[in-house]
Coordinates of C-alpha atoms in Angstrom, one line a residue:
M1 CA 32.1 29.2 49.3
T2 CA 34.8 30.3 46.9
E3 CA 38.2 31.3 48.1
T4 CA 37.4 35.0 47.2
V5 CA 34.3 35.0 49.4
L6 CA 36.2 33.3 52.3
H7 CA 39.0 35.8 52.0
R8 CA 36.6 38.8 52.1
F9 CA 34.7 37.2 55.0
F10 CA 37.7 36.7 57.2
L11 CA 38.9 40.2 56.3
L12 CA 35.6 41.6 57.6
I13 CA 36.0 39.5 60.8
A14 CA 39.5 40.9 61.2
V15 CA 38.1 44.5 60.9
V16 CA 35.3 43.8 63.4
Y17 CA 37.7 42.2 65.8
A18 CA 40.2 45.1 65.6
S19 CA 37.3 47.6 66.2
Y20 CA 36.2 45.5 69.2
V21 CA 39.7 45.5 70.8
F22 CA 40.0 49.3 70.3
V23 CA 36.6 50.1 71.8
R24 CA 37.1 47.7 74.7
F25 CA 40.5 49.2 75.7
L26 CA 39.2 52.7 75.2
F27 CA 36.3 52.0 77.5
L28 CA 38.7 50.6 80.2
F29 CA 40.8 53.8 79.9
L30 CA 37.7 56.0 80.2
W31 CA 36.4 53.9 83.1
K32 CA 39.4 54.7 85.2
K33 CA 38.9 58.4 84.6
W34 CA 35.2 58.1 85.5
I35 CA 36.0 56.3 88.7
R36 CA 38.4 59.1 89.7
A37 CA 35.9 61.8 88.9
L38 CA 32.9 60.0 90.4
P39 CA 34.0 58.0 93.5
G40 CA 30.5 56.5 94.0
L41 CA 30.4 54.9 90.5
G42 CA 32.7 52.1 91.7
R43 CA 30.1 51.0 94.2
E44 CA 27.2 51.0 91.7
A45 CA 29.0 49.1 88.9
E46 CA 31.8 46.6 88.6
M47 CA 34.4 45.9 85.8
P48 CA 36.4 42.7 85.4
P49 CA 40.1 42.9 86.0
V50 CA 42.2 44.2 83.1
P51 CA 44.3 41.0 82.8
L52 CA 41.1 39.0 82.5
V53 CA 39.9 41.3 79.7
A54 CA 43.2 41.0 77.9
L55 CA 43.2 37.2 78.2
R56 CA 39.7 37.0 76.7
I57 CA 40.7 39.2 73.8
V58 CA 43.8 37.1 73.1
C59 CA 41.8 33.8 73.2
I60 CA 39.2 35.2 70.8
G61 CA 41.8 36.6 68.4
L62 CA 43.8 33.4 68.4
A63 CA 40.6 31.3 67.8
L64 CA 39.7 33.5 64.8
F65 CA 43.3 33.3 63.4
L66 CA 43.2 29.5 63.6
C67 CA 39.8 29.4 61.9
S68 CA 41.2 31.5 59.0
L69 CA 44.2 29.2 58.7
S70 CA 41.9 26.1 58.6
F71 CA 40.1 27.4 55.5
Q72 CA 43.3 28.3 53.5
P73 CA 43.8 26.0 50.5
N74 CA 46.5 23.5 51.0
S75 CA 47.9 20.8 48.7
G76 CA 47.0 17.4 50.1
P77 CA 48.8 14.1 49.5
K78 CA 49.3 12.7 46.1
S79 CA 47.0 9.9 45.0
K80 CA 46.9 7.8 41.8
E81 CA 43.7 7.2 39.9
E82 CA 43.0 5.4 36.7
E83 CA 41.0 7.5 34.2
T84 CA 39.6 6.7 30.8
L85 CA 40.0 9.1 27.9
Y86 CA 38.0 9.2 24.7
G87 CA 39.6 11.0 21.8
V88 CA 41.7 10.7 18.6
D89 CA 45.4 10.6 17.9
F90 CA 47.0 13.8 16.5
L91 CA 50.3 13.1 14.7
F92 CA 52.0 16.4 13.8
L93 CA 54.5 16.1 10.9
T94 CA 56.6 19.2 11.4
D95 CA 59.1 20.7 9.0
V96 CA 62.3 21.9 10.8
S97 CA 64.4 22.6 7.7
L98 CA 66.3 25.9 7.4
S99 CA 63.6 27.3 5.1
M100 CA 61.4 27.4 8.2
Q101 CA 63.6 30.3 9.5
S102 CA 62.4 32.5 6.7
V103 CA 61.2 35.9 7.8
D104 CA 58.4 36.3 5.2
T105 CA 56.2 35.2 8.1
F106 CA 56.6 37.2 11.3
P107 CA 58.8 36.5 13.2
T108 CA 59.7 33.3 11.4
R109 CA 57.8 30.4 9.9
L110 CA 58.7 28.0 12.6
V111 CA 57.8 30.4 15.4
R112 CA 54.4 30.9 13.8
A113 CA 53.9 27.2 13.6
K114 CA 54.9 26.7 17.3
E115 CA 52.6 29.5 18.4
T116 CA 49.7 28.0 16.5
I117 CA 50.2 24.5 18.0
L118 CA 50.6 25.8 21.5
R119 CA 47.4 27.9 21.2
V120 CA 45.1 25.1 20.1
L121 CA 46.5 22.4 22.5
P122 CA 44.5 23.5 25.7
G123 CA 41.2 23.1 23.8
L124 CA 42.0 19.5 22.8
T125 CA 42.2 17.7 26.1
G126 CA 41.3 14.0 26.1
N127 CA 43.2 13.4 22.8
R128 CA 46.7 12.0 22.3
F129 CA 49.5 13.8 20.5
G130 CA 52.8 12.9 18.9
M131 CA 55.3 14.5 16.5
I132 CA 57.6 13.6 13.7
V133 CA 60.1 16.3 12.7
F134 CA 62.0 16.3 9.4
A135 CA 64.4 18.1 7.2
A136 CA 66.5 15.9 4.8
S137 CA 65.7 13.0 7.1
P138 CA 62.8 12.4 9.6
F139 CA 62.7 11.0 13.1
V140 CA 60.1 10.5 15.9
Y141 CA 60.5 13.6 18.1
C142 CA 57.7 13.0 20.6
P143 CA 55.9 9.6 21.0
M144 CA 52.2 9.6 21.4
T145 CA 51.1 11.0 24.8
S146 CA 47.9 12.3 26.4
D147 CA 49.9 14.8 28.6
I148 CA 49.4 18.2 27.0
G149 CA 52.0 19.8 29.3
T150 CA 54.7 17.3 28.2
F151 CA 53.8 17.7 24.5
S152 CA 53.9 21.5 24.8
D153 CA 57.4 21.2 26.2
F154 CA 58.4 19.3 23.1
V155 CA 56.8 21.9 20.8
R156 CA 58.7 24.7 22.5
G157 CA 61.9 22.8 21.9
L158 CA 61.5 22.8 18.1
D159 CA 64.5 24.2 16.3
V160 CA 66.0 24.1 12.8
D161 CA 69.2 22.6 14.2
M162 CA 67.4 19.5 15.4
V163 CA 68.2 17.5 12.2
G164 CA 71.8 17.3 11.1
D165 CA 70.9 16.5 7.5
R166 CA 70.2 19.9 5.8
G167 CA 67.6 20.2 3.1
T168 CA 64.0 18.9 2.8
D169 CA 62.8 15.5 1.9
L170 CA 59.0 15.4 2.1
E171 CA 58.8 11.9 0.6
A172 CA 61.0 10.5 3.4
A173 CA 58.9 12.3 6.0
F174 CA 55.6 10.9 4.5
R175 CA 57.1 7.4 4.6
K176 CA 58.1 7.8 8.2
A177 CA 54.6 9.0 9.1
E178 CA 53.1 6.0 7.3
E179 CA 55.4 3.7 9.1
M180 CA 54.3 5.1 12.5
L181 CA 50.6 5.1 11.6
E182 CA 50.7 1.5 10.6
S183 CA 52.5 0.5 13.8
N184 CA 50.6 -0.2 17.1
R185 CA 51.9 3.1 18.6
V186 CA 49.0 5.0 16.9
F187 CA 45.4 4.0 17.3
R188 CA 42.9 3.5 14.6
N189 CA 41.2 6.9 14.7
R190 CA 43.9 9.4 13.9
V191 CA 44.6 12.7 12.2
V192 CA 47.9 13.8 10.6
V193 CA 48.6 17.5 10.8
L194 CA 51.3 18.4 8.2
V195 CA 53.1 21.7 9.1
T196 CA 55.5 22.8 6.4
D197 CA 56.2 25.4 3.7
G198 CA 56.1 22.6 1.0
E199 CA 59.5 23.6 -0.5
D200 CA 61.3 20.5 -1.7
A201 CA 63.7 20.5 -4.6
Q202 CA 62.9 16.9 -5.4
D203 CA 59.2 17.6 -6.2
P204 CA 57.6 14.6 -4.5
G205 CA 54.5 13.1 -6.1
P206 CA 51.0 12.6 -4.6
F207 CA 50.9 10.6 -1.4
R208 CA 47.9 8.9 0.3
F209 CA 48.1 8.9 4.1
P210 CA 46.3 6.1 6.0
A211 CA 44.7 8.7 8.2
D212 CA 42.7 12.0 7.9
L213 CA 45.0 14.8 6.8
I214 CA 45.1 18.5 7.7
V215 CA 47.7 20.6 6.0
W216 CA 49.0 23.8 7.6
S217 CA 51.0 25.8 5.1
V218 CA 53.4 28.4 6.5
G219 CA 55.2 31.0 4.4
T220 CA 54.2 33.2 1.4
T221 CA 54.4 32.5 -2.3
E222 CA 56.5 35.6 -2.7
G223 CA 59.1 34.2 -0.4
G224 CA 61.7 35.8 1.8
P225 CA 65.3 35.4 3.1
I226 CA 66.3 32.9 5.8
A227 CA 67.5 34.6 9.0
Y228 CA 69.8 32.3 10.9
K229 CA 71.3 32.7 14.4
D230 CA 73.3 30.2 16.4
E231 CA 74.0 31.4 19.9
G232 CA 76.6 28.7 20.6
A233 CA 78.8 29.5 17.6
V234 CA 78.0 33.3 17.6
L235 CA 76.7 33.1 14.1
S236 CA 73.9 35.4 12.7
G237 CA 72.9 36.8 9.4
Y238 CA 71.0 35.8 6.2
L239 CA 71.7 32.4 4.6
T240 CA 73.5 32.4 1.2
R241 CA 73.7 29.6 -1.3
D242 CA 77.3 28.7 -0.4
G243 CA 76.3 28.1 3.3
S244 CA 77.8 31.4 4.6
L245 CA 75.9 34.2 6.3
A246 CA 75.5 37.7 4.8
P247 CA 74.8 40.7 7.1
Y248 CA 71.9 42.1 5.0
E249 CA 68.9 40.4 3.4
H250 CA 69.6 42.0 0.0
S251 CA 73.2 41.0 -0.1
P252 CA 74.4 39.0 -3.2
G253 CA 73.7 35.3 -3.0
V254 CA 71.1 35.4 -0.2
V255 CA 68.6 32.6 -0.5
R256 CA 65.0 33.5 -1.0
T257 CA 62.7 30.6 -0.1
K258 CA 59.0 30.4 -1.3
A259 CA 56.1 28.4 0.1
N260 CA 54.8 25.8 -2.4
E261 CA 51.1 26.1 -1.7
D262 CA 50.0 24.5 -5.0
F263 CA 51.6 21.2 -4.0
L264 CA 50.2 21.3 -0.5
K265 CA 46.7 22.1 -1.8
S266 CA 46.9 19.1 -4.2
L267 CA 48.1 16.9 -1.4
A268 CA 45.2 17.9 0.8
E269 CA 42.7 17.3 -2.1
A270 CA 44.2 13.9 -2.8
N271 CA 43.6 12.9 0.8
H272 CA 40.2 14.6 1.1
G273 CA 41.7 16.7 3.8
D274 CA 41.7 20.4 4.8
F275 CA 44.2 23.0 3.7
L276 CA 45.0 26.1 5.7
S277 CA 47.5 28.9 5.3
L278 CA 48.8 30.1 8.7
N279 CA 49.7 33.4 7.1
R280 CA 46.1 34.2 6.2
T281 CA 44.1 32.3 8.9
S282 CA 44.7 31.4 12.5
P283 CA 43.1 28.0 13.3
S284 CA 41.5 27.4 16.7
A285 CA 40.8 24.3 18.7
E286 CA 37.2 24.5 17.6
D287 CA 38.3 24.1 14.0
L288 CA 40.1 20.8 14.9
K289 CA 37.2 19.7 17.0
S290 CA 34.7 20.2 14.1
R291 CA 37.0 18.1 12.0
I292 CA 37.0 15.1 14.4
R293 CA 33.4 15.5 15.6
N294 CA 32.1 12.8 13.4
M295 CA 35.1 10.5 14.0
D296 CA 35.0 7.5 16.3
R297 CA 36.9 7.9 19.5
N298 CA 39.7 5.8 20.9
A299 CA 39.3 4.7 24.5
T300 CA 42.6 5.0 26.4
K301 CA 43.4 4.5 30.1
R302 CA 46.0 6.3 32.0
I303 CA 47.1 6.6 35.6
A304 CA 46.7 10.2 36.7
N305 CA 48.7 11.7 39.6
L306 CA 46.1 13.7 41.6
R307 CA 46.8 16.1 44.5
R308 CA 43.7 16.7 46.6
S309 CA 43.3 20.3 47.6
E310 CA 42.2 20.6 51.3
G311 CA 42.4 23.0 54.1
V312 CA 44.3 22.6 57.4
R313 CA 41.1 21.3 59.1
K314 CA 43.0 20.0 62.1
L315 CA 43.4 23.6 63.3
L316 CA 39.6 23.9 63.8
L317 CA 39.7 21.8 67.0
P318 CA 42.1 24.1 69.0
A319 CA 40.1 27.1 67.7
V320 CA 36.8 25.6 69.1
L321 CA 38.5 24.7 72.4
L322 CA 39.7 28.3 72.8
L323 CA 36.2 29.6 72.3
L324 CA 34.8 27.1 74.8
F325 CA 37.5 28.1 77.3
D326 CA 36.6 31.8 76.9
F327 CA 32.9 31.2 77.1
F328 CA 32.7 28.8 80.0
F329 CA 35.8 29.5 82.1
L330 CA 36.8 33.1 81.6
E331 CA 33.2 34.3 81.4
A332 CA 32.4 32.5 84.7
W333 CA 35.6 33.9 86.2
G334 CA 34.5 37.4 85.3
R335 CA 31.0 36.9 86.8
Y336 CA 31.7 34.8 89.9
G337 CA 35.4 35.3 90.5
K338 CA 34.9 37.1 93.7
Y339 CA 33.1 34.1 95.2
L340 CA 35.9 31.6 94.1
S341 CA 39.2 31.2 95.7
R342 CA 42.3 31.6 93.6
K343 CA 43.4 28.0 94.3
F344 CA 40.0 26.6 93.0
A345 CA 40.3 28.8 89.9
A346 CA 43.8 27.6 89.2
L347 CA 42.6 24.0 89.7
L348 CA 39.8 24.5 87.1
L349 CA 42.3 26.0 84.6
V350 CA 44.7 23.1 84.9
G351 CA 41.9 20.6 84.6
F352 CA 40.5 22.2 81.5
F353 CA 43.9 22.1 79.7
Y354 CA 44.5 18.6 80.8
L355 CA 41.2 17.4 79.3
S356 CA 41.6 19.4 76.1
F357 CA 45.1 18.4 75.0
P358 CA 46.9 15.1 75.0
A359 CA 49.2 14.3 77.8
G360 CA 52.1 13.0 75.7
V361 CA 54.1 15.6 73.7
S362 CA 56.8 14.5 71.3
A363 CA 59.0 16.1 68.8
V364 CA 58.4 15.6 65.1
E365 CA 60.8 15.6 62.1
L366 CA 59.9 18.7 60.1
D367 CA 61.5 17.6 56.8
P368 CA 62.0 13.8 56.7
G369 CA 62.2 13.6 52.9
G370 CA 64.8 16.4 52.7
N371 CA 66.8 14.8 55.6
R372 CA 66.9 11.4 53.8
I373 CA 68.2 13.1 50.6
Q374 CA 70.8 14.9 52.6
E375 CA 71.9 11.7 54.2
G376 CA 72.0 10.0 50.8
K377 CA 74.3 12.8 49.4
Q378 CA 76.6 12.4 52.4
A379 CA 76.8 8.6 51.9
Y380 CA 77.5 9.2 48.1
E381 CA 80.3 11.6 48.9
Q382 CA 81.8 9.0 51.3
G383 CA 81.7 6.3 48.6
N384 CA 79.0 4.3 50.4
F385 CA 76.7 3.9 47.3
P386 CA 74.4 1.1 48.7
N387 CA 73.6 3.3 51.7
A388 CA 73.0 6.3 49.5
L389 CA 70.5 4.2 47.4
E390 CA 68.8 3.1 50.6
K391 CA 68.3 6.7 51.8
Y392 CA 67.0 7.8 48.3
K393 CA 64.6 4.9 48.4
E394 CA 63.3 6.1 51.8
A395 CA 62.9 9.7 50.3
E396 CA 60.9 8.4 47.3
S397 CA 57.6 8.3 49.3
Y398 CA 58.0 12.0 50.0
F399 CA 59.0 13.0 46.5
P400 CA 57.4 10.5 44.1
G401 CA 58.6 10.8 40.6
D402 CA 60.9 13.7 41.3
P403 CA 63.5 13.9 38.4
R404 CA 66.2 15.2 40.8
L405 CA 65.8 12.2 43.0
E406 CA 66.0 9.9 40.0
Y407 CA 69.2 11.7 38.9
N408 CA 70.8 11.1 42.3
R409 CA 69.8 7.4 42.3
G410 CA 71.2 7.1 38.8
S411 CA 74.5 8.6 39.9
S412 CA 74.7 6.2 42.9
R413 CA 73.9 3.1 40.7
Y414 CA 76.4 4.2 38.1
K415 CA 79.1 4.4 40.7
A416 CA 78.1 1.0 42.1
G417 CA 78.4 -0.5 38.6
D418 CA 74.7 -1.1 37.9
L419 CA 74.7 0.5 34.4
E420 CA 71.3 -0.9 33.4
Q421 CA 69.3 0.5 36.3
S422 CA 71.4 3.7 36.2
L423 CA 70.4 4.2 32.6
R424 CA 66.7 3.9 33.5
N425 CA 67.1 6.5 36.3
F426 CA 68.8 9.0 34.1
E427 CA 66.1 8.6 31.4
K428 CA 63.5 9.4 34.1
A429 CA 65.5 12.4 35.1
L430 CA 65.1 13.8 31.6
E431 CA 61.5 14.7 32.6
S432 CA 62.9 17.6 34.6
K433 CA 62.2 21.1 33.4
D434 CA 65.6 22.2 34.5
N435 CA 67.9 22.5 31.5
S436 CA 71.0 22.1 33.7
L437 CA 69.8 18.8 35.2
R438 CA 68.7 17.5 31.7
S439 CA 72.1 18.4 30.4
K440 CA 73.9 16.4 33.1
A441 CA 71.5 13.5 32.7
Y442 CA 72.2 13.3 28.9
Y443 CA 75.9 13.5 29.6
N444 CA 75.8 10.6 32.0
L445 CA 73.7 8.6 29.6
G446 CA 76.4 9.2 27.0
N447 CA 79.0 7.8 29.5
I448 CA 76.8 4.7 30.1
Y449 CA 76.3 4.0 26.4
L450 CA 80.0 4.5 25.8
Q451 CA 80.8 1.9 28.5
L452 CA 78.3 -0.4 26.9
G453 CA 80.0 0.0 23.5
D454 CA 77.3 1.9 21.7
R455 CA 79.2 4.9 20.3
K456 CA 76.3 6.2 18.3
R457 CA 74.0 6.6 21.3
A458 CA 76.8 8.0 23.3
A459 CA 77.4 10.7 20.7
E460 CA 73.7 11.4 20.5
N461 CA 73.4 12.0 24.2
Y462 CA 76.6 14.1 24.4
M463 CA 75.1 16.3 21.6
R464 CA 71.8 16.6 23.5
S465 CA 73.7 17.5 26.6
L466 CA 75.3 20.4 24.7
K467 CA 71.9 21.3 23.3
E468 CA 70.5 21.8 26.8
N469 CA 73.6 23.5 28.1
P470 CA 76.2 24.8 25.5
K471 CA 78.6 25.4 28.4
Q472 CA 78.9 21.7 29.2
E473 CA 82.5 21.4 28.2
V474 CA 83.0 17.9 29.3
A475 CA 80.4 16.7 26.8
R476 CA 82.1 18.6 24.1
K477 CA 85.5 17.1 25.0
N478 CA 84.0 13.6 25.0
L479 CA 82.6 14.2 21.5
E480 CA 86.0 15.3 20.3
W481 CA 87.6 12.2 22.0
L482 CA 85.0 9.9 20.3
R483 CA 85.8 11.4 16.9
K484 CA 89.5 10.4 17.4
L485 CA 88.7 6.8 18.2
P486 CA 89.5 4.1 15.6
P487 CA 86.6 2.2 14.0
P488 CA 85.0 -0.4 16.2
P489 CA 86.1 -4.1 15.8
Q490 CA 84.6 -6.1 13.0
K491 CA 82.8 -9.4 13.5
N492 CA 85.8 -11.4 12.1
G493 CA 87.6 -11.4 15.5
Q494 CA 89.4 -8.1 15.2
A495 CA 91.0 -7.0 18.5
D496 CA 89.1 -4.4 20.7
L497 CA 91.4 -1.4 20.6
T498 CA 89.3 0.7 23.0
K499 CA 88.4 -1.7 25.8
D500 CA 91.0 -0.4 28.2
K501 CA 90.1 3.2 27.7
T502 CA 86.4 3.7 27.5
G503 CA 85.8 2.6 31.1
E504 CA 88.4 4.9 32.7
S505 CA 88.4 7.9 30.5
R506 CA 84.9 9.1 31.2
Q507 CA 83.4 10.0 34.6
T508 CA 79.8 10.4 35.6
E509 CA 78.4 13.6 36.9
G510 CA 77.3 13.1 40.5
Q511 CA 75.2 15.3 42.7
G512 CA 77.9 17.8 43.2
G513 CA 77.8 19.1 39.6
P514 CA 79.9 18.4 36.5
S515 CA 83.0 16.4 37.2
A516 CA 86.2 17.0 35.4
S517 CA 86.8 14.4 32.8
S518 CA 90.0 12.4 32.9
E519 CA 92.8 13.2 30.6
T520 CA 92.3 11.2 27.4
K521 CA 94.8 9.9 25.0
E522 CA 94.5 9.0 21.3
Q523 CA 94.1 5.3 20.8
P524 CA 96.5 3.3 18.7
Q525 CA 95.4 3.3 15.0
G526 CA 94.9 0.1 13.1
N527 CA 96.3 -0.5 9.7
G528 CA 94.8 1.2 6.6
K529 CA 92.7 -1.8 5.6
E530 CA 91.0 -2.1 8.9
G531 CA 90.4 1.7 9.1
N532 CA 88.5 1.6 5.8
K533 CA 86.1 -1.0 7.0
N534 CA 83.7 1.3 8.8
S535 CA 80.6 -0.4 10.0
K536 CA 77.1 1.0 9.6
S537 CA 77.1 2.4 13.2
E538 CA 80.5 4.0 12.5
S539 CA 79.1 5.8 9.5
E540 CA 76.2 7.1 11.5
L541 CA 78.6 8.3 14.2
E542 CA 80.7 10.0 11.5
K543 CA 77.5 11.6 10.3
M544 CA 76.8 13.1 13.7
M545 CA 80.4 14.2 14.2
D546 CA 80.3 16.1 11.0
S547 CA 77.2 17.9 12.1
L548 CA 79.2 19.4 14.9
D549 CA 81.0 21.7 12.5
L550 CA 79.7 25.1 13.9
N551 CA 81.8 27.3 11.6
A552 CA 79.3 27.3 8.8
V553 CA 75.5 26.8 8.5
K554 CA 75.8 24.2 5.7
R555 CA 76.7 21.1 7.8
K556 CA 78.8 18.5 6.0
S557 CA 76.6 15.5 7.0
I558 CA 76.6 12.4 4.9
G559 CA 73.2 13.2 3.4
S560 CA 73.7 16.8 2.5
R561 CA 77.4 17.0 1.6
N562 CA 76.7 17.4 -2.1
R563 CA 73.2 18.8 -1.9
E564 CA 72.8 22.1 -3.7
V565 CA 69.5 23.0 -2.1
F566 CA 70.3 22.5 1.6
W567 CA 67.6 24.6 3.1

């Protein structure tokens, strides 16, 4: 029976039971009146005692209540099971340049693209999905995964501020996709879905993808202005050619971006692929299924976390025992009670309960997992980090894979000096859907990379921390501190100027929330010759630092500093 049928059935039983209780007590009330009016009636008929009637009603009601609870759906224990999936790999190549904020497509081009992807995903179960995002430079945004929920979260996070290099370089994006397709990260049967407006000042030539191609064009050939809004910097308006924002879309100098459908159509034809304009047509999952119907399938295996749905069946036993107690004991007491002594009846009652229920009664711990976590937090606050890790390990069986538990374990390992394991814990904590927790995890990852001497990754994680939570001031301060540091030492034996500062200037965020960062001081500057010898990693760091300039839309990154068309 379905849950709806069961719900209606027990609702009907409740109505019948309430009617029975009402009629039974009404009869007892009227019986007393009839006995007073007709004295001889008491000799002709007998009624059981009122306490016995009340006890039987309570037993039946309690039994019915336990039966209803036993059929309520309940999440059972987690179990892991290996399953085989047969499908193809979808690699989305998504444009996140500023032109995707154009309002010629309601509400914007990027929002239309995100809505389309999210709408078709539920109908494509069994396949794997990945995404490369690009503006003036591309990067792998989401590796291949069969988890539609995880991939959907990545899609929702798409934003035009993801790539610091302003502009559009389709050629670089195509090369990045080709590199990923030829690696072992993507299987043999795959489809590339290109989502872009096709606008590129460099006019890329024809390109042949080593995969089936579907082109989704977004935007109109008439074009429209670019509406930009940055909550963190309180910037909003329409983008102009000098990188500033105008209050009105018809203001002088406002950029009007147009979709290049001719190029995208020629690209689809060159790859024998499909072209579709999201402004005129809304694709469905069936459209993509028809495209891959004749393709061979990839066989992939994954470990699925399953949670069996079951009722609280253990409550059926006491319900049956209550019904048996009512039927055999109370019924017999009502019929033959006058022939039995009270001591014999009490003996039967005690014997029934002794045989029905176990003799030993012990207290149980209601929330063992939560108690272990609380004990771990107390040990962490007392500075006993090994004990805290032990308590978190005990709690793992109650909360397997919980990002909050991974975050707490990472904090304890960081304090204990185990940076490698701490890094892995914080990376697992990034799976959380809580923006605040992800922000703290990114911040602590930045601290770890800083202690390991990797400034580039430290800066990346501080920036991601701010992306998740713009109010994370400690991450912003650390970025400013990083920007003031001198170049890292060269391989020719140059002295390490930051060794005594990186370890003590930054603090990890523990379970108690963001911790105040220590006061930082500018490091001693080297001579001019050493300062000019920036390594490749230092250049990349400078590139990211420049992208933090929130006072204008046109970021002064290395790649787009002199680019005229930066949208």
